[in-house]
């Protein structure tokens, strides 16, 4: 019998597709040895079924390996899968597999071995009876042992080959003894911590031994190379072998960024250089990274000697909360660089990286005085910290439970097609598939979602509040109220449309609030409105960031939820009131800058709340955002004039005698601004009745005004910026002068303008400045647009569109650019224009 029983895959991920893969596997196995397959069906049906479920459903990319190598199916069906293999066992098996392999076939043999053992680990990991939930970290250790065995044997082969070819470096000591420098490959990160996941990079540092004082190099090899050059060649050859891909797959992606000085340092630093760096120059985060360093290949004794020498440099008695704060700053930087990490189980709030940071920060803080907490794995560190009384046992248990679950999810995500991903599918079939790789039955998705939420929940929220508002917890009554608030927020997050994003944005809000009790007090006084705030956090990263930067903007959350969009006159009055308020506490200029920013941010939140609640249409959102921008533009222009009058009266006199115009382009011109839009503008001026030479001389003063205008909008203050100003659509783009006279603008469009500039005029609109110049510009714009197009306009439009698509959209099979990509917003706008 060579067909798959469809019932094997019921309740699992993608049952029909899994059964189809199993059919192909069994067909290949039958062709290879039909009698053995039938015997296994009769004698070991449960184990054969487990192998098929694991490799055709949980890790479907491995089904192709079984089709290519049917013997692997037979081996797995007969193997004793009850225990993981140790590093020693894996090394012995690899030695046997490589015994008769010639050098040209080394890479292929290593890859075959990797995928055979990876298949075995997968079968065990996917079988709850073999690897129950409490042993969820066991496969990580076996994956690490597999990588170690492969890297060590690969290095030995490459090192022996290079020594025969070039001759290994040797020294003669001052006493006359002949010495050979030692070399080690150190594993850091998850490899060093024996926590490698299914598709991890391997973080490595190569180090060669510095010569002893007075030693001299000895020649004698076919090519005499200095140790630095020789070992750099060795490292490059080793790296090529490990990264090489073939029909069998690949071995590992190597990351060398953790070596001293990163990409700026030599590929292989000397031991002296390594020790000097960690003793005097390494940042706290680099010391934290080296906590996991472990010799993987080469001279292991030399590697352990280096690790022991660097240990005191890591766990310094002077490390205090400032050192821990530097770890927190690095974490914040990573979060900024991965601003879309809401659904990321590694980088998102409460994810794997968060748990590792907790463990490492506590190790740095206590490791000098409590050596027993020094360890290379996060789970081991948490256990040791609890044993040493540095954290409560309840905290250890909660963090370990979350860590085990997240690492299981991480492996299941990567088992699908060996992709290096940590992104949770938000919903739909992909999330259902992921859930069914972990749980069986109709409630698999519900169980999965509950555990994802529990990995978050109230406790991490409360811990975060305690970390950023420790003073508030000194009052038992306030601590009790904040605990109740965390419970309420956690409940609303669980009921929100996107709990992961809501959690991430709540944590950012807490960091922004810090120890200011006023904002927590607002929520405690009006708990019925917490849902409104959490809903915003769940639905908009942009608006959440605005509130996190300026928690005062939480107040619109408590306004009447049935209010409508403010009219233009109301907006102007609102900004005027803020200017008066802020003008009392500082200079008029500083007050205006602060007022503009708070006004813009408050109105963004107001509009966003109406938008998220479905009370206004998309067109109304865009029009409202444009009104807010135009009020800010008017204020910025007025402030620019005031500044010139104060610091450059002569320049101001020229400007006051003429006319100046801010022209909105792009989405500003068409009144279609989005929440994070830049302001595309051009600047025009004129001196009515003046000679052409006088008009030309007046250009520089008007440039000064345009610069002051831009400064008022995009200078970063404590409240942030108002808008980025983009003037690239002016004549000749970035190469042209910032401000054009109206006559010069007309000449450019009559003689030199390209077709895209004609297109841009379609949406151009005066937004601030002289009404008279605005009317003259509009008449000119219409006249220019009415002129016939030159040449083959259709071909030129298509050329520009294709160039945008190829150079700027950067689309791939897995990444779509909704604005600039094929069929995106730019294409729609181009067709209309």
GROMACS .gro file of C-alpha atoms in nm, residues 297-681:
model
  385
  297UNK     CA    1   3.566   2.496   1.686
  298UNK     CA    2   3.941   2.511   1.669
  299UNK     CA    3   4.146   2.504   1.989
  300UNK     CA    4   3.875   2.480   2.256
  301UNK     CA    5   4.117   2.511   2.551
  302UNK     CA    6   4.247   2.839   2.407
  303UNK     CA    7   3.887   2.956   2.364
  304UNK     CA    8   3.793   2.879   2.724
  305UNK     CA    9   4.107   3.057   2.843
  306UNK     CA   10   3.997   3.373   2.657
  307UNK     CA   11   3.646   3.348   2.798
  308UNK     CA   12   3.780   3.317   3.152
  309UNK     CA   13   4.005   3.621   3.105
  310UNK     CA   14   3.718   3.834   2.975
  311UNK     CA   15   3.472   3.720   3.243
  312UNK     CA   16   3.587   3.977   3.505
  313UNK     CA   17   3.560   4.250   3.241
  314UNK     CA   18   3.192   4.162   3.191
  315UNK     CA   19   3.081   4.110   3.549
  316UNK     CA   20   3.234   4.423   3.701
  317UNK     CA   21   3.149   4.525   4.056
  318UNK     CA   22   3.096   4.881   3.929
  319UNK     CA   23   2.812   4.775   3.696
  320UNK     CA   24   2.503   4.940   3.839
  321UNK     CA   25   2.167   5.063   3.725
  322UNK     CA   26   2.339   5.298   3.478
  323UNK     CA   27   2.487   4.993   3.308
  324UNK     CA   28   2.148   4.827   3.302
  325UNK     CA   29   2.004   5.148   3.156
  326UNK     CA   30   2.247   5.119   2.864
  327UNK     CA   31   2.101   4.775   2.794
  328UNK     CA   32   1.755   4.930   2.801
  329UNK     CA   33   1.871   5.202   2.560
  330UNK     CA   34   1.997   4.937   2.318
  331UNK     CA   35   1.661   4.762   2.342
  332UNK     CA   36   1.484   5.091   2.268
  333UNK     CA   37   1.708   5.144   1.966
  334UNK     CA   38   1.622   4.799   1.833
  335UNK     CA   39   1.253   4.878   1.880
  336UNK     CA   40   1.294   5.202   1.686
  337UNK     CA   41   1.472   5.022   1.404
  338UNK     CA   42   1.195   4.763   1.396
  339UNK     CA   43   0.899   4.993   1.435
  340UNK     CA   44   0.670   4.742   1.263
  341UNK     CA   45   0.738   4.471   1.521
  342UNK     CA   46   0.391   4.464   1.678
  343UNK     CA   47   0.334   4.104   1.560
  344UNK     CA   48   0.693   3.991   1.614
  345UNK     CA   49   0.740   3.727   1.885
  346UNK     CA   50   1.110   3.810   1.901
  347UNK     CA   51   1.120   4.190   1.896
  348UNK     CA   52   0.764   4.279   1.998
  349UNK     CA   53   0.666   4.382   2.350
  350UNK     CA   54   0.679   4.086   2.586
  351UNK     CA   55   0.865   3.884   2.322
  352UNK     CA   56   1.176   3.667   2.331
  353UNK     CA   57   1.415   3.965   2.320
  354UNK     CA   58   1.238   4.129   2.616
  355UNK     CA   59   1.279   3.814   2.827
  356UNK     CA   60   1.646   3.782   2.731
  357UNK     CA   61   1.708   4.148   2.819
  358UNK     CA   62   1.555   4.093   3.163
  359UNK     CA   63   1.786   3.797   3.227
  360UNK     CA   64   2.100   3.969   3.095
  361UNK     CA   65   2.039   4.296   3.278
  362UNK     CA   66   1.996   4.109   3.608
  363UNK     CA   67   2.308   3.902   3.539
  364UNK     CA   68   2.512   4.216   3.478
  365UNK     CA   69   2.375   4.373   3.793
  366UNK     CA   70   2.438   4.077   4.024
  367UNK     CA   71   2.706   3.870   3.848
  368UNK     CA   72   3.008   4.033   4.016
  369UNK     CA   73   2.889   3.946   4.366
  370UNK     CA   74   2.692   3.630   4.287
  371UNK     CA   75   2.900   3.431   4.037
  372UNK     CA   76   2.641   3.152   4.034
  373UNK     CA   77   2.404   3.369   3.824
  374UNK     CA   78   2.656   3.388   3.539
  375UNK     CA   79   2.535   3.163   3.263
  376UNK     CA   80   2.502   3.147   2.889
  377UNK     CA   81   2.133   3.067   2.849
  378UNK     CA   82   1.838   3.287   2.943
  379UNK     CA   83   1.643   3.002   3.114
  380UNK     CA   84   1.952   2.897   3.309
  381UNK     CA   85   2.013   3.256   3.417
  382UNK     CA   86   1.654   3.300   3.538
  383UNK     CA   87   1.672   2.976   3.736
  384UNK     CA   88   2.006   3.079   3.893
  385UNK     CA   89   1.879   3.427   3.978
  386UNK     CA   90   1.582   3.278   4.162
  387UNK     CA   91   1.805   3.026   4.340
  388UNK     CA   92   2.028   3.311   4.455
  389UNK     CA   93   1.728   3.505   4.582
  390UNK     CA   94   1.768   3.786   4.327
  391UNK     CA   95   1.420   3.741   4.175
  392UNK     CA   96   1.103   3.584   4.318
  393UNK     CA   97   1.032   3.222   4.226
  394UNK     CA   98   0.693   3.333   4.089
  395UNK     CA   99   0.865   3.571   3.847
  396UNK     CA  100   1.104   3.295   3.737
  397UNK     CA  101   0.816   3.054   3.673
  398UNK     CA  102   0.611   3.308   3.483
  399UNK     CA  103   0.901   3.419   3.263
  400UNK     CA  104   1.014   3.062   3.194
  401UNK     CA  105   0.663   2.956   3.098
  402UNK     CA  106   0.634   3.248   2.856
  403UNK     CA  107   0.984   3.182   2.719
  404UNK     CA  108   0.915   2.812   2.652
  405UNK     CA  109   0.591   2.893   2.473
  406UNK     CA  110   0.744   3.168   2.260
  407UNK     CA  111   1.039   2.951   2.156
  408UNK     CA  112   0.798   2.671   2.055
  409UNK     CA  113   0.602   2.919   1.845
  410UNK     CA  114   0.925   3.053   1.693
  411UNK     CA  115   1.030   2.705   1.581
  412UNK     CA  116   0.684   2.627   1.440
  413UNK     CA  117   0.690   2.950   1.238
  414UNK     CA  118   1.029   2.862   1.092
  415UNK     CA  119   0.945   2.496   1.030
  416UNK     CA  120   0.697   2.589   0.759
  417UNK     CA  121   0.958   2.664   0.494
  418UNK     CA  122   1.284   2.721   0.687
  419UNK     CA  123   1.238   3.098   0.669
  420UNK     CA  124   1.405   3.320   0.927
  421UNK     CA  125   1.084   3.477   1.049
  422UNK     CA  126   0.938   3.578   1.384
  423UNK     CA  127   0.619   3.743   1.259
  424UNK     CA  128   0.291   3.604   1.386
  425UNK     CA  129   0.017   3.589   1.122
  426UNK     CA  130  -0.243   3.840   1.240
  427UNK     CA  131  -0.545   3.629   1.148
  428UNK     CA  132  -0.693   3.398   0.885
  429UNK     CA  133  -0.570   3.062   0.752
  430UNK     CA  134  -0.202   3.134   0.827
  431UNK     CA  135  -0.270   3.186   1.198
  432UNK     CA  136  -0.500   2.882   1.203
  433UNK     CA  137  -0.223   2.676   1.042
  434UNK     CA  138   0.029   2.790   1.302
  435UNK     CA  139  -0.210   2.708   1.586
  436UNK     CA  140  -0.267   2.358   1.450
  437UNK     CA  141   0.106   2.283   1.445
  438UNK     CA  142   0.091   2.321   1.824
  439UNK     CA  143  -0.255   2.197   1.917
  440UNK     CA  144  -0.504   1.954   1.770
  441UNK     CA  145  -0.882   1.972   1.776
  442UNK     CA  146  -1.138   2.234   1.678
  443UNK     CA  147  -1.031   2.472   1.957
  444UNK     CA  148  -0.664   2.489   1.846
  445UNK     CA  149  -0.681   2.856   1.746
  446UNK     CA  150  -0.861   2.959   2.065
  447UNK     CA  151  -0.602   2.778   2.278
  448UNK     CA  152  -0.320   2.938   2.083
  449UNK     CA  153  -0.463   3.291   2.112
  450UNK     CA  154  -0.519   3.243   2.486
  451UNK     CA  155  -0.155   3.146   2.538
  452UNK     CA  156  -0.030   3.435   2.325
  453UNK     CA  157  -0.231   3.668   2.545
  454UNK     CA  158  -0.111   3.494   2.863
  455UNK     CA  159   0.249   3.549   2.752
  456UNK     CA  160   0.141   3.910   2.785
  457UNK     CA  161  -0.141   3.962   3.036
  458UNK     CA  162  -0.153   4.195   3.335
  459UNK     CA  163   0.172   4.093   3.509
  460UNK     CA  164   0.410   4.216   3.235
  461UNK     CA  165   0.204   4.537   3.206
  462UNK     CA  166   0.233   4.591   3.579
  463UNK     CA  167   0.607   4.514   3.577
  464UNK     CA  168   0.655   4.770   3.302
  465UNK     CA  169   0.459   5.032   3.497
  466UNK     CA  170   0.668   4.954   3.806
  467UNK     CA  171   0.992   4.989   3.606
  468UNK     CA  172   0.899   5.332   3.469
  469UNK     CA  173   0.701   5.472   3.762
  470UNK     CA  174   0.868   5.312   4.064
  471UNK     CA  175   0.794   5.612   4.289
  472UNK     CA  176   0.419   5.567   4.247
  473UNK     CA  177   0.439   5.215   4.388
  474UNK     CA  178   0.580   5.339   4.718
  475UNK     CA  179   0.223   5.408   4.830
  476UNK     CA  180   0.041   5.077   4.903
  477UNK     CA  181  -0.291   5.229   4.805
  478UNK     CA  182  -0.157   5.365   4.474
  479UNK     CA  183   0.016   5.032   4.405
  480UNK     CA  184  -0.316   4.854   4.454
  481UNK     CA  185  -0.494   5.096   4.220
  482UNK     CA  186  -0.226   5.058   3.954
  483UNK     CA  187  -0.251   4.679   3.978
  484UNK     CA  188  -0.626   4.708   3.920
  485UNK     CA  189  -0.558   4.943   3.626
  486UNK     CA  190  -0.316   4.689   3.474
  487UNK     CA  191  -0.584   4.418   3.505
  488UNK     CA  192  -0.842   4.643   3.336
  489UNK     CA  193  -0.602   4.735   3.056
  490UNK     CA  194  -0.503   4.370   3.004
  491UNK     CA  195  -0.870   4.277   2.972
  492UNK     CA  196  -0.934   4.548   2.714
  493UNK     CA  197  -0.620   4.446   2.525
  494UNK     CA  198  -0.739   4.084   2.513
  495UNK     CA  199  -1.072   4.200   2.365
  496UNK     CA  200  -0.911   4.439   2.115
  497UNK     CA  201  -0.880   4.363   1.743
  498UNK     CA  202  -0.499   4.340   1.766
  499UNK     CA  203  -0.376   4.250   2.118
  500UNK     CA  204  -0.006   4.237   2.025
  501UNK     CA  205  -0.008   4.586   1.877
  502UNK     CA  206  -0.219   4.721   2.163
  503UNK     CA  207   0.028   4.579   2.417
  504UNK     CA  208   0.328   4.725   2.236
  505UNK     CA  209   0.170   5.070   2.218
  506UNK     CA  210   0.049   5.064   2.580
  507UNK     CA  211   0.405   4.993   2.693
  508UNK     CA  212   0.534   5.287   2.488
  509UNK     CA  213   0.267   5.507   2.645
  510UNK     CA  214   0.376   5.398   2.994
  511UNK     CA  215   0.738   5.484   2.911
  512UNK     CA  216   0.625   5.828   2.793
  513UNK     CA  217   0.419   5.891   3.108
  514UNK     CA  218   0.696   5.778   3.344
  515UNK     CA  219   0.627   5.878   3.702
  516UNK     CA  220   0.365   6.145   3.627
  517UNK     CA  221   0.067   6.021   3.826
  518UNK     CA  222  -0.173   6.268   3.663
  519UNK     CA  223  -0.219   6.055   3.352
  520UNK     CA  224  -0.270   5.730   3.540
  521UNK     CA  225  -0.510   5.925   3.760
  522UNK     CA  226  -0.718   6.019   3.455
  523UNK     CA  227  -0.755   5.653   3.367
  524UNK     CA  228  -0.831   5.555   3.726
  525UNK     CA  229  -1.102   5.821   3.746
  526UNK     CA  230  -1.262   5.724   3.416
  527UNK     CA  231  -1.200   5.347   3.376
  528UNK     CA  232  -1.497   5.313   3.142
  529UNK     CA  233  -1.294   5.499   2.877
  530UNK     CA  234  -0.986   5.275   2.893
  531UNK     CA  235  -1.135   5.074   2.609
  532UNK     CA  236  -1.130   5.381   2.386
  533UNK     CA  237  -0.760   5.434   2.450
  534UNK     CA  238  -0.676   5.064   2.403
  535UNK     CA  239  -0.879   5.059   2.081
  536UNK     CA  240  -0.662   5.340   1.946
  537UNK     CA  241  -0.349   5.152   2.058
  538UNK     CA  242  -0.472   4.839   1.879
  539UNK     CA  243  -0.557   5.012   1.553
  540UNK     CA  244  -0.296   5.283   1.494
  541UNK     CA  245   0.078   5.267   1.554
  542UNK     CA  246   0.115   5.622   1.424
  543UNK     CA  247  -0.137   5.782   1.662
  544UNK     CA  248  -0.008   5.568   1.950
  545UNK     CA  249   0.343   5.706   1.893
  546UNK     CA  250   0.205   6.060   1.895
  547UNK     CA  251   0.042   6.001   2.235
  548UNK     CA  252   0.349   5.820   2.372
  549UNK     CA  253   0.568   6.121   2.285
  550UNK     CA  254   0.320   6.368   2.436
  551UNK     CA  255   0.100   6.200   2.697
  552UNK     CA  256  -0.090   6.529   2.742
  553UNK     CA  257  -0.265   6.427   2.421
  554UNK     CA  258  -0.448   6.156   2.612
  555UNK     CA  259  -0.701   6.423   2.710
  556UNK     CA  260  -0.895   6.417   2.379
  557UNK     CA  261  -0.968   6.050   2.457
  558UNK     CA  262  -1.195   6.182   2.731
  559UNK     CA  263  -1.375   6.436   2.513
  560UNK     CA  264  -1.726   6.382   2.386
  561UNK     CA  265  -1.694   6.082   2.150
  562UNK     CA  266  -1.975   6.218   1.930
  563UNK     CA  267  -1.796   6.544   1.844
  564UNK     CA  268  -1.738   6.638   1.480
  565UNK     CA  269  -1.439   6.763   1.284
  566UNK     CA  270  -1.347   7.120   1.373
  567UNK     CA  271  -1.407   7.393   1.117
  568UNK     CA  272  -1.120   7.606   0.986
  569UNK     CA  273  -1.212   7.902   1.206
  570UNK     CA  274  -1.229   7.677   1.514
  571UNK     CA  275  -0.884   7.540   1.433
  572UNK     CA  276  -0.737   7.888   1.405
  573UNK     CA  277  -0.891   7.989   1.739
  574UNK     CA  278  -0.759   7.671   1.901
  575UNK     CA  279  -0.403   7.741   1.786
  576UNK     CA  280  -0.433   8.105   1.897
  577UNK     CA  281  -0.540   7.991   2.246
  578UNK     CA  282  -0.243   7.755   2.270
  579UNK     CA  283  -0.005   8.031   2.159
  580UNK     CA  284  -0.137   8.259   2.433
  581UNK     CA  285  -0.103   7.982   2.691
  582UNK     CA  286   0.254   7.892   2.594
  583UNK     CA  287   0.358   8.254   2.547
  584UNK     CA  288   0.320   8.310   2.922
  585UNK     CA  289   0.596   8.065   3.016
  586UNK     CA  290   0.875   8.158   2.772
  587UNK     CA  291   0.963   8.365   2.467
  588UNK     CA  292   0.694   8.429   2.207
  589UNK     CA  293   0.896   8.235   1.953
  590UNK     CA  294   0.936   7.926   2.172
  591UNK     CA  295   0.571   7.948   2.271
  592UNK     CA  296   0.459   7.955   1.908
  593UNK     CA  297   0.676   7.655   1.817
  594UNK     CA  298   0.543   7.454   2.113
  595UNK     CA  299   0.183   7.560   2.045
  596UNK     CA  300   0.204   7.464   1.677
  597UNK     CA  301   0.329   7.118   1.761
  598UNK     CA  302   0.079   7.047   2.036
  599UNK     CA  303  -0.202   7.184   1.819
  600UNK     CA  304  -0.105   6.963   1.527
  601UNK     CA  305  -0.068   6.651   1.743
  602UNK     CA  306  -0.391   6.711   1.934
  603UNK     CA  307  -0.586   6.755   1.613
  604UNK     CA  308  -0.430   6.440   1.464
  605UNK     CA  309  -0.557   6.246   1.765
  606UNK     CA  310  -0.902   6.407   1.740
  607UNK     CA  311  -0.930   6.320   1.372
  608UNK     CA  312  -0.789   5.973   1.433
  609UNK     CA  313  -1.048   5.894   1.699
  610UNK     CA  314  -1.328   5.996   1.465
  611UNK     CA  315  -1.167   5.797   1.186
  612UNK     CA  316  -1.119   5.481   1.393
  613UNK     CA  317  -1.477   5.497   1.519
  614UNK     CA  318  -1.607   5.519   1.160
  615UNK     CA  319  -1.774   5.857   1.214
  616UNK     CA  320  -1.605   6.026   0.916
  617UNK     CA  321  -1.517   5.909   0.564
  618UNK     CA  322  -1.169   5.878   0.417
  619UNK     CA  323  -1.223   6.195   0.212
  620UNK     CA  324  -1.327   6.382   0.527
  621UNK     CA  325  -1.017   6.255   0.709
  622UNK     CA  326  -0.790   6.383   0.431
  623UNK     CA  327  -0.966   6.718   0.415
  624UNK     CA  328  -0.948   6.761   0.793
  625UNK     CA  329  -0.577   6.673   0.802
  626UNK     CA  330  -0.515   6.924   0.523
  627UNK     CA  331  -0.699   7.197   0.714
  628UNK     CA  332  -0.479   7.133   1.018
  629UNK     CA  333  -0.167   7.152   0.800
  630UNK     CA  334  -0.278   7.479   0.638
  631UNK     CA  335  -0.339   7.642   0.977
  632UNK     CA  336   0.016   7.539   1.078
  633UNK     CA  337   0.152   7.668   0.746
  634UNK     CA  338  -0.009   8.008   0.804
  635UNK     CA  339   0.137   8.024   1.155
  636UNK     CA  340   0.483   7.921   1.030
  637UNK     CA  341   0.483   8.191   0.762
  638UNK     CA  342   0.381   8.456   1.013
  639UNK     CA  343   0.652   8.340   1.255
  640UNK     CA  344   0.911   8.349   0.973
  641UNK     CA  345   0.821   8.712   0.896
  642UNK     CA  346   0.839   8.802   1.268
  643UNK     CA  347   1.184   8.646   1.295
  644UNK     CA  348   1.317   8.838   0.995
  645UNK     CA  349   1.180   9.163   1.135
  646UNK     CA  350   1.363   9.096   1.461
  647UNK     CA  351   1.701   8.965   1.340
  648UNK     CA  352   1.732   9.101   0.983
  649UNK     CA  353   1.533   9.424   0.943
  650UNK     CA  354   1.684   9.502   0.602
  651UNK     CA  355   1.587   9.162   0.466
  652UNK     CA  356   1.241   9.202   0.616
  653UNK     CA  357   1.195   9.541   0.444
  654UNK     CA  358   1.260   9.383   0.102
  655UNK     CA  359   1.020   9.097   0.179
  656UNK     CA  360   0.754   9.338   0.307
  657UNK     CA  361   0.771   9.539  -0.017
  658UNK     CA  362   0.698   9.233  -0.230
  659UNK     CA  363   0.467   8.935  -0.251
  660UNK     CA  364   0.539   8.580  -0.134
  661UNK     CA  365   0.344   8.261  -0.196
  662UNK     CA  366   0.357   7.909  -0.055
  663UNK     CA  367   0.219   7.667  -0.315
  664UNK     CA  368   0.102   7.326  -0.199
  665UNK     CA  369   0.194   7.037  -0.427
  666UNK     CA  370   0.112   6.668  -0.423
  667UNK     CA  371  -0.131   6.559  -0.155
  668UNK     CA  372  -0.121   6.897   0.015
  669UNK     CA  373  -0.227   7.062  -0.311
  670UNK     CA  374  -0.507   6.811  -0.374
  671UNK     CA  375  -0.622   6.818  -0.008
  672UNK     CA  376  -0.549   6.447   0.042
  673UNK     CA  377  -0.295   6.452   0.325
  674UNK     CA  378  -0.246   6.139   0.534
  675UNK     CA  379  -0.152   6.114   0.901
  676UNK     CA  380   0.224   6.107   0.844
  677UNK     CA  381   0.246   6.310   0.523
  678UNK     CA  382   0.530   6.549   0.444
  679UNK     CA  383   0.436   6.888   0.301
  680UNK     CA  384   0.532   6.917  -0.067
  681UNK     CA  385   0.564   7.289  -0.145
   0.00000   0.00000   0.00000
